[in-house]
């Protein structure tokens, strides 16, 4: 862990955002209070922090007395924590510069917006903006890529641990709990989303919840798991067989794997998420299972488990940027029968992808 490359100084993130609020929205300031966005911009990992990013460079960072010491040690150079004893938003209101002040309409609740709007100082006009910081977060710098790669490697270790111990007769719910325990023992703060362990027909639910049901011979079982390590998420899915699953299950697994490889092969900087989705989907459609693949092909992963961009039929056809981190996860779901999904986490590069997962994808038959 000590050998990680030094991340790009997050101070430059503040400056990039400053350029954006000026150029695109002519804002005098932007209020940032979402925990993840605050962390990304300032380095602060606590739960009570509010940033007023100012076009003139006079940024303010507010926190409460629980976090004064932590903020002082975590904040990027150039930012100083002001400890306030009132609601952060009320304290921020008094510190706003005159002019157009942005708030994130995707993140701020209506109740907080009303609170902000009350007693707004003269000369301050509130402007709704959306997704500015999420847009900056799409391309991961070297330090972020290494953190995500470490979180992905941790999940591969968990798959190794799982396969060594076997599957038959074990309960979905107990397995899910054990996997999450193993993640924590290996340094994760926890799972990056509730773990999915789904055997047999239950795996036909893409977001199945683990049950108190034992895995039996002849079943396919889908494990969709991720770890949060050093703030960053991972996400991977494998579908294993508990003993020989039969010809039909093997056929469906083979189609999903072919689709997943097709999607990975189509993915590189400059192509759109729509076209990568289409490349994988065409394999499943050609095999006659198009209706049984209802979700998008993948999503961005970073500080959050689901973030921009999406690989799907319904997104804008913007080109994917070098350094974007996404999942590639086609699936086929046959209600009452079985489900298969295979998912890798990859970094988009100029001439292809760097796959962060190494657990085998051909159908593993486990006892
Ligand atoms: Zn997943
Ligand atoms: Zn995913």
CSV table of C-alpha atoms and ligand atoms in Angstrom, one decimal:
chain,number,residue,atom,x,y,z
A,1,UNK,CA,0.0,0.0,0.0
A,2,UNK,CA,2.9,2.4,0.7
A,3,UNK,CA,4.0,2.0,-2.9
A,4,UNK,CA,1.0,3.5,-4.4
A,5,UNK,CA,1.7,6.3,-6.9
A,6,UNK,CA,1.1,9.8,-5.6
A,7,UNK,CA,-2.3,10.9,-6.8
A,8,UNK,CA,-2.7,13.9,-8.9
A,9,UNK,CA,-2.8,16.8,-6.4
A,10,UNK,CA,-6.5,17.2,-5.8
A,11,UNK,CA,-6.0,21.0,-5.7
A,12,UNK,CA,-6.0,20.8,-9.5
A,13,UNK,CA,-9.5,19.4,-9.3
A,14,UNK,CA,-10.7,22.6,-7.5
A,15,UNK,CA,-9.1,24.7,-10.3
A,16,UNK,CA,-10.6,22.6,-13.1
A,17,UNK,CA,-14.0,22.9,-11.5
A,18,UNK,CA,-13.4,26.7,-11.0
A,19,UNK,CA,-12.7,27.0,-14.7
A,20,UNK,CA,-15.9,25.1,-15.5
A,21,UNK,CA,-18.2,27.2,-13.3
A,22,UNK,CA,-16.9,30.3,-14.8
A,23,UNK,CA,-16.9,29.3,-18.4
A,24,UNK,CA,-20.1,27.3,-18.6
A,25,UNK,CA,-22.3,28.9,-16.0
A,26,UNK,CA,-20.8,32.3,-15.2
A,27,UNK,CA,-21.1,31.5,-11.5
A,28,UNK,CA,-19.5,33.6,-8.7
A,29,UNK,CA,-19.5,30.4,-6.5
A,30,UNK,CA,-20.7,26.8,-6.3
A,31,UNK,CA,-22.0,25.2,-3.2
A,32,UNK,CA,-20.9,21.6,-2.8
A,33,UNK,CA,-22.2,19.5,0.1
A,34,UNK,CA,-22.6,16.0,-1.3
A,35,UNK,CA,-20.2,13.8,0.8
A,36,UNK,CA,-18.6,12.0,-2.2
A,37,UNK,CA,-18.1,15.2,-4.2
A,38,UNK,CA,-16.7,17.0,-1.2
A,39,UNK,CA,-14.2,14.1,-0.7
A,40,UNK,CA,-13.2,14.1,-4.4
A,41,UNK,CA,-12.6,17.9,-4.4
A,42,UNK,CA,-11.1,18.5,-1.0
A,43,UNK,CA,-9.7,15.2,0.4
A,44,UNK,CA,-12.0,15.4,3.4
A,45,UNK,CA,-13.5,12.0,4.3
A,46,UNK,CA,-15.9,12.9,7.1
A,47,UNK,CA,-19.6,13.2,6.9
A,48,UNK,CA,-20.0,16.9,7.7
A,49,UNK,CA,-18.2,19.2,5.2
A,50,UNK,CA,-19.4,21.9,2.9
A,51,UNK,CA,-17.4,23.6,0.2
A,52,UNK,CA,-18.1,27.0,-1.3
A,53,UNK,CA,-16.0,27.0,-4.4
A,54,UNK,CA,-15.4,30.6,-5.4
A,55,UNK,CA,-14.7,31.9,-8.9
A,56,UNK,CA,-12.2,34.4,-7.5
A,57,UNK,CA,-10.3,31.6,-5.6
A,58,UNK,CA,-11.5,32.5,-2.1
A,59,UNK,CA,-12.8,29.1,-1.4
A,60,UNK,CA,-14.4,28.3,2.0
A,61,UNK,CA,-14.6,24.9,3.7
A,62,UNK,CA,-17.0,24.5,6.6
A,63,UNK,CA,-17.2,21.7,9.1
A,64,UNK,CA,-18.4,21.1,12.6
A,65,UNK,CA,-16.5,20.6,15.9
A,66,UNK,CA,-16.5,16.8,15.5
A,67,UNK,CA,-14.3,17.1,12.4
A,68,UNK,CA,-12.0,20.1,12.9
A,69,UNK,CA,-8.9,18.0,13.6
A,70,UNK,CA,-9.6,15.5,10.8
A,71,UNK,CA,-10.3,18.2,8.3
A,72,UNK,CA,-7.0,20.0,9.1
A,73,UNK,CA,-5.1,16.8,8.4
A,74,UNK,CA,-7.0,15.8,5.3
A,75,UNK,CA,-7.8,19.0,3.3
A,76,UNK,CA,-5.8,19.7,0.2
A,77,UNK,CA,-3.2,22.5,0.3
A,78,UNK,CA,-4.8,25.9,0.0
A,79,UNK,CA,-8.0,25.0,1.8
A,80,UNK,CA,-8.5,25.8,5.5
A,81,UNK,CA,-11.3,24.4,7.7
A,82,UNK,CA,-13.6,26.8,9.4
A,83,UNK,CA,-15.4,25.1,12.3
A,84,UNK,CA,-18.9,26.4,12.8
A,85,UNK,CA,-21.4,25.7,15.5
A,86,UNK,CA,-24.5,25.9,13.3
A,87,UNK,CA,-26.1,24.1,10.5
A,88,UNK,CA,-23.4,24.2,7.7
A,89,UNK,CA,-25.8,25.4,5.1
A,90,UNK,CA,-26.9,28.4,7.3
A,91,UNK,CA,-23.3,29.3,7.9
A,92,UNK,CA,-22.5,29.0,4.2
A,93,UNK,CA,-25.3,31.3,3.3
A,94,UNK,CA,-23.7,34.2,5.2
A,95,UNK,CA,-20.4,33.6,3.4
A,96,UNK,CA,-21.7,33.6,-0.2
A,97,UNK,CA,-20.3,36.1,-2.6
A,98,UNK,CA,-22.7,38.4,-4.5
A,99,UNK,CA,-23.8,37.2,-7.9
A,100,UNK,CA,-24.9,33.9,-9.4
A,101,UNK,CA,-24.3,31.0,-6.9
A,102,UNK,CA,-24.8,27.5,-8.1
A,103,UNK,CA,-26.1,24.5,-6.2
A,104,UNK,CA,-26.3,20.9,-7.4
A,105,UNK,CA,-29.9,20.2,-8.3
A,106,UNK,CA,-29.2,16.5,-8.6
A,107,UNK,CA,-27.9,16.3,-5.1
A,108,UNK,CA,-29.6,18.9,-2.9
A,109,UNK,CA,-33.0,18.0,-1.5
A,110,UNK,CA,-36.0,20.4,-2.0
A,111,UNK,CA,-36.0,20.9,1.8
A,112,UNK,CA,-32.4,22.0,1.9
A,113,UNK,CA,-32.9,24.2,-1.2
A,114,UNK,CA,-35.8,26.0,0.6
A,115,UNK,CA,-33.7,26.4,3.7
A,116,UNK,CA,-30.9,28.0,1.6
A,117,UNK,CA,-33.3,30.2,-0.2
A,118,UNK,CA,-34.7,31.7,3.0
A,119,UNK,CA,-32.9,34.8,4.1
A,120,UNK,CA,-30.7,34.8,1.0
A,121,UNK,CA,-28.4,37.8,1.2
A,122,UNK,CA,-29.2,40.7,-1.2
A,123,UNK,CA,-27.5,40.3,-4.6
A,124,UNK,CA,-27.2,36.5,-4.4
A,125,UNK,CA,-29.1,34.6,-7.1
A,126,UNK,CA,-29.3,30.8,-6.8
A,127,UNK,CA,-28.7,28.8,-10.0
A,128,UNK,CA,-29.4,25.1,-10.4
A,129,UNK,CA,-26.6,23.2,-12.0
A,130,UNK,CA,-26.3,19.4,-12.5
A,131,UNK,CA,-23.5,16.9,-12.7
A,132,UNK,CA,-20.5,19.2,-13.0
A,133,UNK,CA,-18.4,17.3,-10.5
A,134,UNK,CA,-19.7,13.9,-11.6
A,135,UNK,CA,-18.4,14.9,-15.1
A,136,UNK,CA,-14.9,15.6,-13.7
A,137,UNK,CA,-15.0,12.3,-11.9
A,138,UNK,CA,-15.4,10.2,-15.0
A,139,UNK,CA,-11.7,10.2,-16.0
A,140,UNK,CA,-9.7,8.6,-13.2
A,141,UNK,CA,-6.2,9.8,-12.5
A,142,UNK,CA,-3.3,7.4,-11.9
A,143,UNK,CA,-3.8,7.3,-8.1
A,144,UNK,CA,-7.5,6.6,-8.5
A,145,UNK,CA,-6.9,3.9,-11.1
A,146,UNK,CA,-4.5,2.2,-8.7
A,147,UNK,CA,-7.0,2.3,-5.8
A,148,UNK,CA,-9.7,0.8,-8.0
A,149,UNK,CA,-7.3,-1.9,-9.2
A,150,UNK,CA,-6.5,-2.8,-5.6
A,151,UNK,CA,-10.2,-3.0,-4.8
A,152,UNK,CA,-10.7,-5.3,-7.8
A,153,UNK,CA,-7.7,-7.5,-6.9
A,154,UNK,CA,-9.2,-7.9,-3.5
A,155,UNK,CA,-12.4,-9.3,-5.0
A,156,UNK,CA,-10.3,-11.8,-7.1
A,157,UNK,CA,-8.7,-12.9,-3.8
A,158,UNK,CA,-12.2,-13.4,-2.4
A,159,UNK,CA,-13.2,-15.6,-5.4
A,160,UNK,CA,-10.1,-17.7,-4.8
A,161,UNK,CA,-11.0,-18.1,-1.2
A,162,UNK,CA,-14.6,-19.0,-2.1
A,163,UNK,CA,-13.6,-21.6,-4.8
A,164,UNK,CA,-11.1,-23.3,-2.4
A,165,UNK,CA,-13.9,-24.0,0.1
A,166,UNK,CA,-16.6,-25.3,-2.2
A,167,UNK,CA,-20.2,-24.4,-2.7
A,168,UNK,CA,-22.5,-27.4,-2.4
A,169,UNK,CA,-24.8,-27.3,0.6
A,170,UNK,CA,-23.8,-23.8,1.6
A,171,UNK,CA,-26.5,-21.2,2.2
A,172,UNK,CA,-26.6,-18.1,0.0
A,173,UNK,CA,-27.0,-15.8,3.0
A,174,UNK,CA,-24.2,-17.3,5.0
A,175,UNK,CA,-21.9,-17.2,2.0
A,176,UNK,CA,-22.7,-13.5,1.4
A,177,UNK,CA,-21.9,-12.7,5.0
A,178,UNK,CA,-18.6,-14.7,4.9
A,179,UNK,CA,-17.5,-13.0,1.7
A,180,UNK,CA,-18.1,-9.6,3.2
A,181,UNK,CA,-16.2,-10.6,6.4
A,182,UNK,CA,-13.3,-11.8,4.2
A,183,UNK,CA,-13.3,-8.4,2.4
A,184,UNK,CA,-13.0,-6.6,5.8
A,185,UNK,CA,-10.2,-9.0,7.0
A,186,UNK,CA,-8.3,-8.0,3.8
A,187,UNK,CA,-8.5,-4.3,4.4
A,188,UNK,CA,-11.8,-3.2,2.9
A,189,UNK,CA,-14.1,-0.9,4.8
A,190,UNK,CA,-16.9,-3.1,3.6
A,191,UNK,CA,-18.7,-4.3,0.5
A,192,UNK,CA,-19.3,-1.6,-2.1
A,193,UNK,CA,-22.9,-2.8,-2.4
A,194,UNK,CA,-25.0,-5.6,-0.9
A,195,UNK,CA,-23.4,-8.9,-2.1
A,196,UNK,CA,-25.5,-11.0,-4.5
A,197,UNK,CA,-25.3,-14.8,-4.1
A,198,UNK,CA,-28.1,-16.4,-6.1
A,199,UNK,CA,-28.5,-20.1,-7.0
A,200,UNK,CA,-30.7,-21.8,-9.6
A,201,UNK,CA,-33.9,-19.9,-10.6
A,202,UNK,CA,-33.2,-17.2,-8.0
A,203,UNK,CA,-30.3,-16.0,-10.2
A,204,UNK,CA,-32.9,-15.0,-12.9
A,205,UNK,CA,-33.4,-11.9,-10.7
A,206,UNK,CA,-30.5,-9.6,-11.6
A,207,UNK,CA,-30.5,-8.0,-8.2
A,208,UNK,CA,-31.4,-11.0,-6.2
A,209,UNK,CA,-31.1,-10.9,-2.4
A,210,UNK,CA,-29.3,-13.9,-0.7
A,211,UNK,CA,-31.7,-16.4,0.9
A,212,UNK,CA,-31.5,-19.0,3.6
A,213,UNK,CA,-31.4,-21.6,0.9
A,214,UNK,CA,-28.6,-24.1,0.4
A,215,UNK,CA,-26.8,-24.4,-3.0
A,216,UNK,CA,-27.5,-27.8,-4.6
A,217,UNK,CA,-25.8,-29.9,-7.2
A,218,UNK,CA,-26.7,-29.1,-10.8
A,219,UNK,CA,-27.3,-25.4,-10.1
A,220,UNK,CA,-25.7,-22.4,-11.6
A,221,UNK,CA,-24.9,-19.8,-8.9
A,222,UNK,CA,-24.2,-16.1,-9.5
A,223,UNK,CA,-21.8,-14.1,-7.3
A,224,UNK,CA,-21.9,-10.3,-7.8
A,225,UNK,CA,-19.6,-8.7,-5.3
A,226,UNK,CA,-17.5,-5.6,-4.7
A,227,UNK,CA,-15.2,-4.2,-2.1
A,228,UNK,CA,-14.7,-0.6,-0.9
A,229,UNK,CA,-11.0,0.0,-0.3
A,230,UNK,CA,-9.5,3.4,0.5
A,231,UNK,CA,-12.7,5.0,-0.6
A,232,UNK,CA,-12.9,3.4,-4.0
A,233,UNK,CA,-15.2,0.6,-5.2
A,234,UNK,CA,-14.9,-2.6,-7.2
A,235,UNK,CA,-17.6,-4.7,-8.8
A,236,UNK,CA,-17.3,-8.2,-10.4
A,237,UNK,CA,-19.6,-11.1,-11.2
A,238,UNK,CA,-18.9,-14.7,-11.9
A,239,UNK,CA,-21.4,-17.5,-12.5
A,240,UNK,CA,-20.2,-20.9,-11.3
A,241,UNK,CA,-21.7,-24.4,-11.5
A,242,UNK,CA,-22.3,-26.6,-8.4
A,243,UNK,CA,-21.5,-29.9,-10.0
A,244,UNK,CA,-22.4,-30.6,-13.6
A,245,UNK,CA,-25.2,-28.1,-14.6
A,246,UNK,CA,-26.3,-29.7,-17.9
A,247,UNK,CA,-26.3,-28.7,-21.6
A,248,UNK,CA,-28.8,-25.8,-21.4
A,249,UNK,CA,-27.0,-24.1,-18.6
A,250,UNK,CA,-23.7,-24.5,-20.4
A,251,UNK,CA,-25.2,-23.1,-23.6
A,252,UNK,CA,-26.5,-20.0,-21.9
A,253,UNK,CA,-23.2,-19.5,-20.0
A,254,UNK,CA,-21.3,-19.7,-23.3
A,255,UNK,CA,-23.5,-17.1,-24.9
A,256,UNK,CA,-23.1,-14.6,-22.1
A,257,UNK,CA,-19.3,-15.2,-22.1
A,258,UNK,CA,-19.1,-14.7,-25.9
A,259,UNK,CA,-21.1,-11.4,-25.5
A,260,UNK,CA,-18.9,-10.2,-22.6
A,261,UNK,CA,-15.8,-10.8,-24.7
A,262,UNK,CA,-17.4,-9.1,-27.7
A,263,UNK,CA,-18.1,-6.1,-25.5
A,264,UNK,CA,-14.6,-6.0,-24.1
A,265,UNK,CA,-13.2,-6.2,-27.6
A,266,UNK,CA,-15.3,-3.3,-28.8
A,267,UNK,CA,-14.3,-1.0,-25.8
A,268,UNK,CA,-11.6,1.6,-26.3
A,269,UNK,CA,-11.3,5.4,-25.9
A,270,UNK,CA,-13.3,7.3,-28.5
A,271,UNK,CA,-16.1,4.8,-29.0
A,272,UNK,CA,-19.5,5.4,-27.4
A,273,UNK,CA,-21.2,3.5,-24.6
A,274,UNK,CA,-24.1,2.8,-27.0
A,275,UNK,CA,-21.9,1.1,-29.5
A,276,UNK,CA,-20.2,-1.1,-26.9
A,277,UNK,CA,-23.6,-2.1,-25.5
A,278,UNK,CA,-24.7,-3.0,-29.0
A,279,UNK,CA,-21.6,-5.1,-29.7
A,280,UNK,CA,-22.3,-7.3,-26.7
A,281,UNK,CA,-26.0,-7.3,-27.1
A,282,UNK,CA,-25.9,-8.4,-30.7
A,283,UNK,CA,-24.3,-11.7,-29.6
A,284,UNK,CA,-27.2,-12.4,-27.2
A,285,UNK,CA,-29.8,-11.3,-29.7
A,286,UNK,CA,-28.3,-13.5,-32.4
A,287,UNK,CA,-28.6,-16.5,-30.0
A,288,UNK,CA,-32.3,-15.7,-29.5
A,289,UNK,CA,-32.1,-14.4,-25.9
A,290,UNK,CA,-32.3,-10.6,-26.6
A,291,UNK,CA,-35.5,-10.3,-24.5
A,292,UNK,CA,-33.8,-11.9,-21.6
A,293,UNK,CA,-31.0,-9.3,-21.3
A,294,UNK,CA,-33.0,-6.3,-20.0
A,295,UNK,CA,-30.4,-4.1,-18.4
A,296,UNK,CA,-27.5,-2.0,-19.8
A,297,UNK,CA,-24.1,-3.5,-20.4
A,298,UNK,CA,-22.2,-1.5,-17.8
A,299,UNK,CA,-21.6,1.5,-15.6
A,300,UNK,CA,-18.8,3.7,-14.3
A,301,UNK,CA,-17.2,2.8,-11.0
A,302,UNK,CA,-15.2,5.0,-8.7
A,303,UNK,CA,-15.9,6.6,-5.3
A,304,UNK,CA,-19.5,5.4,-6.0
A,305,UNK,CA,-20.5,1.9,-7.2
A,306,UNK,CA,-22.7,3.4,-9.9
A,307,UNK,CA,-21.5,6.6,-11.5
A,308,UNK,CA,-21.1,8.1,-15.0
A,309,UNK,CA,-20.8,7.0,-17.7
A,310,UNK,CA,-23.2,4.2,-18.7
A,311,UNK,CA,-22.8,1.6,-21.4
A,312,UNK,CA,-26.4,1.2,-22.5
A,313,UNK,CA,-28.9,1.6,-25.3
A,314,UNK,CA,-30.4,4.7,-23.8
A,315,UNK,CA,-27.4,7.0,-23.2
A,316,UNK,CA,-26.1,9.8,-25.3
A,317,UNK,CA,-23.6,8.6,-27.9
A,318,UNK,CA,-20.7,10.5,-26.4
A,319,UNK,CA,-17.2,9.1,-26.9
A,320,UNK,CA,-15.7,7.4,-23.9
A,321,UNK,CA,-12.6,9.1,-22.6
A,322,UNK,CA,-9.2,7.5,-21.9
A,323,UNK,CA,-8.9,6.7,-18.2
A,324,UNK,CA,-12.6,6.0,-17.7
A,325,UNK,CA,-13.4,3.0,-15.4
A,326,UNK,CA,-16.4,0.9,-16.3
A,327,UNK,CA,-17.9,-2.6,-15.9
A,328,UNK,CA,-18.8,-4.9,-18.7
A,329,UNK,CA,-21.6,-7.2,-17.5
A,330,UNK,CA,-24.0,-8.8,-19.9
A,331,UNK,CA,-26.5,-11.4,-18.5
A,332,UNK,CA,-29.3,-13.7,-19.6
A,333,UNK,CA,-32.2,-14.3,-17.1
A,334,UNK,CA,-34.6,-17.1,-17.7
A,335,UNK,CA,-37.4,-16.8,-15.1
A,336,UNK,CA,-38.1,-20.0,-13.1
A,337,UNK,CA,-35.0,-21.6,-14.6
A,338,UNK,CA,-31.6,-19.9,-14.2
A,339,UNK,CA,-29.6,-16.8,-14.6
A,340,UNK,CA,-26.1,-16.0,-15.9
A,341,UNK,CA,-24.1,-12.8,-15.6
A,342,UNK,CA,-20.4,-12.2,-16.1
A,343,UNK,CA,-18.8,-8.9,-15.1
A,344,UNK,CA,-15.3,-7.4,-15.2
A,345,UNK,CA,-14.1,-4.0,-14.2
A,346,UNK,CA,-11.8,-2.4,-16.7
A,347,UNK,CA,-9.9,0.8,-17.4
A,348,UNK,CA,-10.6,2.3,-20.9
A,349,UNK,CA,-7.4,3.0,-22.8
A,350,UNK,CA,-6.5,4.3,-26.2
A,351,UNK,CA,-6.3,0.9,-27.9
A,352,UNK,CA,-8.5,-1.3,-25.7
A,353,UNK,CA,-9.0,-2.0,-22.0
A,354,UNK,CA,-6.9,-2.9,-19.0
A,355,UNK,CA,-8.9,-5.6,-17.3
A,356,UNK,CA,-8.7,-5.4,-13.5
A,357,UNK,CA,-10.1,-8.9,-12.8
A,358,UNK,CA,-8.3,-12.2,-13.3
A,359,UNK,CA,-10.7,-14.8,-12.0
A,360,UNK,CA,-11.4,-17.2,-14.9
A,361,UNK,CA,-14.6,-16.7,-16.8
A,362,UNK,CA,-15.1,-20.1,-18.5
A,363,UNK,CA,-17.7,-22.1,-16.6
A,364,UNK,CA,-16.0,-23.5,-13.5
A,365,UNK,CA,-17.7,-26.6,-12.1
A,366,UNK,CA,-17.2,-26.5,-8.3
A,367,UNK,CA,-18.2,-29.2,-5.8
B,1,LIG,ZN1,-21.8,-6.2,-10.2
B,2,LIG,ZN1,-22.0,-3.7,-11.9
